[in-house]
Amino acid sequence: LAGTENGDIIHQLEYRISRLEGVLLLNKMITESGGKIFATNGKKADFNATVEKCREAGGSIATPRNPGENESILYFVKYFNTYAYLGIKQSLIPGNFQLLNGAPLRYTNWYSNEPSGKGEE
């Protein structure tokens, strides 16, 4: 009986999560790629506030690791007609970038001659 009850609870939670994701998708607040959910509240903030808000929500600032994830982030850029902060920083070597935790950056999709620091990256 306990196994059945747990199965029912899991099914109910999955259903509720699915409904909530549907509402957020309809409101243009989330996108998905490869099992990851990318979310925004659509409000402007500085980089540190963005990092903190992501942490408070139980996630982290978006860091695209492949073309699909890059497209999910780009969706918000286009929809809100603004830029997006990414979990990437310049390393100690000028012109080289890394993840915020210092790990090497393995995926980039910069425009030609970027990043320049002029907002066109």
PDB file of C-alpha atoms in Angstrom:
ATOM      1  CA  LEU A   1       0.000   0.000   0.000  1.00  0.00           C
ATOM      2  CA  ALA A   2       2.823   2.419   0.849  1.00  0.00           C
ATOM      3  CA  GLY A   3       4.306   1.971  -2.611  1.00  0.00           C
ATOM      4  CA  THR A   4       0.950   2.754  -4.217  1.00  0.00           C
ATOM      5  CA  GLU A   5       0.506   5.865  -2.073  1.00  0.00           C
ATOM      6  CA  ASN A   6       3.991   7.090  -2.999  1.00  0.00           C
ATOM      7  CA  GLY A   7       3.251   6.418  -6.664  1.00  0.00           C
ATOM      8  CA  ASP A   8       0.019   8.410  -6.414  1.00  0.00           C
ATOM      9  CA  ILE A   9       1.798  11.309  -4.716  1.00  0.00           C
ATOM     10  CA  ILE A  10       4.547  11.307  -7.342  1.00  0.00           C
ATOM     11  CA  HIS A  11       1.937  11.248 -10.130  1.00  0.00           C
ATOM     12  CA  GLN A  12       0.083  14.176  -8.524  1.00  0.00           C
ATOM     13  CA  LEU A  13       3.304  16.168  -8.168  1.00  0.00           C
ATOM     14  CA  GLU A  14       4.317  15.474 -11.756  1.00  0.00           C
ATOM     15  CA  TYR A  15       0.865  16.623 -12.900  1.00  0.00           C
ATOM     16  CA  ARG A  16       1.057  19.838 -10.850  1.00  0.00           C
ATOM     17  CA  ILE A  17       4.580  20.592 -12.083  1.00  0.00           C
ATOM     18  CA  SER A  18       3.458  20.024 -15.666  1.00  0.00           C
ATOM     19  CA  ARG A  19       0.548  22.456 -15.221  1.00  0.00           C
ATOM     20  CA  LEU A  20       2.777  25.089 -13.629  1.00  0.00           C
ATOM     21  CA  GLU A  21       5.342  24.747 -16.415  1.00  0.00           C
ATOM     22  CA  GLY A  22       2.528  25.145 -18.939  1.00  0.00           C
ATOM     23  CA  VAL A  23       1.382  28.407 -17.354  1.00  0.00           C
ATOM     24  CA  LEU A  24       4.932  29.735 -17.249  1.00  0.00           C
ATOM     25  CA  LEU A  25       5.467  28.773 -20.896  1.00  0.00           C
ATOM     26  CA  LEU A  26       2.276  30.562 -21.891  1.00  0.00           C
ATOM     27  CA  ASN A  27       3.419  33.661 -20.027  1.00  0.00           C
ATOM     28  CA  LYS A  28       6.820  33.580 -21.781  1.00  0.00           C
ATOM     29  CA  MET A  29       8.612  33.128 -18.445  1.00  0.00           C
ATOM     30  CA  ILE A  30      10.443  29.854 -19.123  1.00  0.00           C
ATOM     31  CA  THR A  31      12.081  27.953 -21.945  1.00  0.00           C
ATOM     32  CA  GLU A  32      13.573  24.466 -21.897  1.00  0.00           C
ATOM     33  CA  SER A  33      16.542  22.772 -23.486  1.00  0.00           C
ATOM     34  CA  GLY A  34      17.971  19.339 -22.815  1.00  0.00           C
ATOM     35  CA  GLY A  35      16.064  18.931 -19.566  1.00  0.00           C
ATOM     36  CA  LYS A  36      17.188  22.321 -18.220  1.00  0.00           C
ATOM     37  CA  ILE A  37      14.684  25.064 -17.550  1.00  0.00           C
ATOM     38  CA  PHE A  38      15.671  28.662 -18.261  1.00  0.00           C
ATOM     39  CA  ALA A  39      13.492  31.251 -16.533  1.00  0.00           C
ATOM     40  CA  THR A  40      13.139  35.008 -16.233  1.00  0.00           C
ATOM     41  CA  ASN A  41      10.894  37.475 -14.508  1.00  0.00           C
ATOM     42  CA  GLY A  42      11.495  39.894 -17.385  1.00  0.00           C
ATOM     43  CA  LYS A  43      12.764  42.637 -15.072  1.00  0.00           C
ATOM     44  CA  LYS A  44      16.007  44.523 -15.550  1.00  0.00           C
ATOM     45  CA  ALA A  45      18.666  44.138 -12.870  1.00  0.00           C
ATOM     46  CA  ASP A  46      22.396  44.427 -12.517  1.00  0.00           C
ATOM     47  CA  PHE A  47      24.658  41.385 -12.775  1.00  0.00           C
ATOM     48  CA  ASN A  48      25.078  40.777  -9.027  1.00  0.00           C
ATOM     49  CA  ALA A  49      21.343  41.109  -8.365  1.00  0.00           C
ATOM     50  CA  THR A  50      20.694  38.647 -11.192  1.00  0.00           C
ATOM     51  CA  VAL A  51      23.147  36.111  -9.760  1.00  0.00           C
ATOM     52  CA  GLU A  52      21.538  36.473  -6.316  1.00  0.00           C
ATOM     53  CA  LYS A  53      17.964  36.168  -7.612  1.00  0.00           C
ATOM     54  CA  CYS A  54      18.886  32.982  -9.488  1.00  0.00           C
ATOM     55  CA  ARG A  55      20.481  31.563  -6.337  1.00  0.00           C
ATOM     56  CA  GLU A  56      17.396  32.444  -4.256  1.00  0.00           C
ATOM     57  CA  ALA A  57      15.256  30.574  -6.785  1.00  0.00           C
ATOM     58  CA  GLY A  58      17.404  27.470  -6.346  1.00  0.00           C
ATOM     59  CA  GLY A  59      19.190  27.797  -9.657  1.00  0.00           C
ATOM     60  CA  SER A  60      22.107  29.623 -11.172  1.00  0.00           C
ATOM     61  CA  ILE A  61      22.604  32.299 -13.777  1.00  0.00           C
ATOM     62  CA  ALA A  62      22.308  30.901 -17.288  1.00  0.00           C
ATOM     63  CA  THR A  63      25.469  29.598 -18.892  1.00  0.00           C
ATOM     64  CA  PRO A  64      24.904  28.110 -22.352  1.00  0.00           C
ATOM     65  CA  ARG A  65      26.814  24.884 -22.830  1.00  0.00           C
ATOM     66  CA  ASN A  66      25.503  24.002 -26.288  1.00  0.00           C
ATOM     67  CA  PRO A  67      23.540  25.531 -29.205  1.00  0.00           C
ATOM     68  CA  GLY A  68      20.151  24.468 -27.779  1.00  0.00           C
ATOM     69  CA  GLU A  69      20.779  26.167 -24.467  1.00  0.00           C
ATOM     70  CA  ASN A  70      22.092  29.224 -26.294  1.00  0.00           C
ATOM     71  CA  GLU A  71      18.829  29.368 -28.280  1.00  0.00           C
ATOM     72  CA  SER A  72      16.776  29.120 -25.072  1.00  0.00           C
ATOM     73  CA  ILE A  73      18.575  32.156 -23.663  1.00  0.00           C
ATOM     74  CA  LEU A  74      18.401  34.001 -26.991  1.00  0.00           C
ATOM     75  CA  TYR A  75      14.617  33.511 -26.940  1.00  0.00           C
ATOM     76  CA  PHE A  76      14.410  35.820 -23.908  1.00  0.00           C
ATOM     77  CA  VAL A  77      16.789  38.337 -25.452  1.00  0.00           C
ATOM     78  CA  LYS A  78      14.540  38.577 -28.505  1.00  0.00           C
ATOM     79  CA  TYR A  79      11.218  38.443 -26.633  1.00  0.00           C
ATOM     80  CA  PHE A  80      12.159  41.173 -24.133  1.00  0.00           C
ATOM     81  CA  ASN A  81      14.340  43.060 -26.645  1.00  0.00           C
ATOM     82  CA  THR A  82      17.218  43.307 -24.198  1.00  0.00           C
ATOM     83  CA  TYR A  83      20.509  41.681 -23.292  1.00  0.00           C
ATOM     84  CA  ALA A  84      21.051  38.743 -20.952  1.00  0.00           C
ATOM     85  CA  TYR A  85      23.709  38.252 -18.346  1.00  0.00           C
ATOM     86  CA  LEU A  86      25.543  34.942 -18.539  1.00  0.00           C
ATOM     87  CA  GLY A  87      27.493  32.959 -15.969  1.00  0.00           C
ATOM     88  CA  ILE A  88      30.754  33.774 -17.713  1.00  0.00           C
ATOM     89  CA  LYS A  89      33.603  36.077 -16.707  1.00  0.00           C
ATOM     90  CA  GLN A  90      36.903  37.143 -18.192  1.00  0.00           C
ATOM     91  CA  SER A  91      39.815  35.100 -16.887  1.00  0.00           C
ATOM     92  CA  LEU A  92      43.101  36.553 -15.692  1.00  0.00           C
ATOM     93  CA  ILE A  93      44.261  36.308 -19.311  1.00  0.00           C
ATOM     94  CA  PRO A  94      42.639  39.192 -21.243  1.00  0.00           C
ATOM     95  CA  GLY A  95      40.361  37.942 -24.007  1.00  0.00           C
ATOM     96  CA  ASN A  96      39.888  34.513 -22.392  1.00  0.00           C
ATOM     97  CA  PHE A  97      36.713  33.643 -20.545  1.00  0.00           C
ATOM     98  CA  GLN A  98      35.667  31.091 -17.955  1.00  0.00           C
ATOM     99  CA  LEU A  99      32.648  30.047 -15.937  1.00  0.00           C
ATOM    100  CA  LEU A 100      31.972  31.996 -12.744  1.00  0.00           C
ATOM    101  CA  ASN A 101      33.350  29.103 -10.693  1.00  0.00           C
ATOM    102  CA  GLY A 102      36.645  29.312 -12.626  1.00  0.00           C
ATOM    103  CA  ALA A 103      36.034  26.235 -14.794  1.00  0.00           C
ATOM    104  CA  PRO A 104      37.083  26.531 -18.439  1.00  0.00           C
ATOM    105  CA  LEU A 105      34.543  27.706 -20.976  1.00  0.00           C
ATOM    106  CA  ARG A 106      33.894  24.862 -23.423  1.00  0.00           C
ATOM    107  CA  TYR A 107      31.136  26.409 -25.567  1.00  0.00           C
ATOM    108  CA  THR A 108      30.964  29.860 -27.134  1.00  0.00           C
ATOM    109  CA  ASN A 109      28.971  31.378 -29.923  1.00  0.00           C
ATOM    110  CA  TRP A 110      30.447  34.858 -30.167  1.00  0.00           C
ATOM    111  CA  TYR A 111      29.892  37.105 -33.164  1.00  0.00           C
ATOM    112  CA  SER A 112      32.999  37.759 -35.242  1.00  0.00           C
ATOM    113  CA  ASN A 113      35.567  39.968 -33.416  1.00  0.00           C
ATOM    114  CA  GLU A 114      33.735  39.524 -30.113  1.00  0.00           C
ATOM    115  CA  PRO A 115      33.632  39.782 -27.215  1.00  0.00           C
ATOM    116  CA  SER A 116      34.569  43.434 -27.334  1.00  0.00           C
ATOM    117  CA  GLY A 117      32.833  44.606 -24.183  1.00  0.00           C
ATOM    118  CA  LYS A 118      30.583  46.902 -26.208  1.00  0.00           C
ATOM    119  CA  GLY A 119      27.372  44.889 -25.722  1.00  0.00           C
ATOM    120  CA  GLU A 120      27.339  43.211 -29.136  1.00  0.00           C
ATOM    121  CA  GLU A 121      28.821  39.861 -28.077  1.00  0.00           C
TER     122      GLU A 121
END
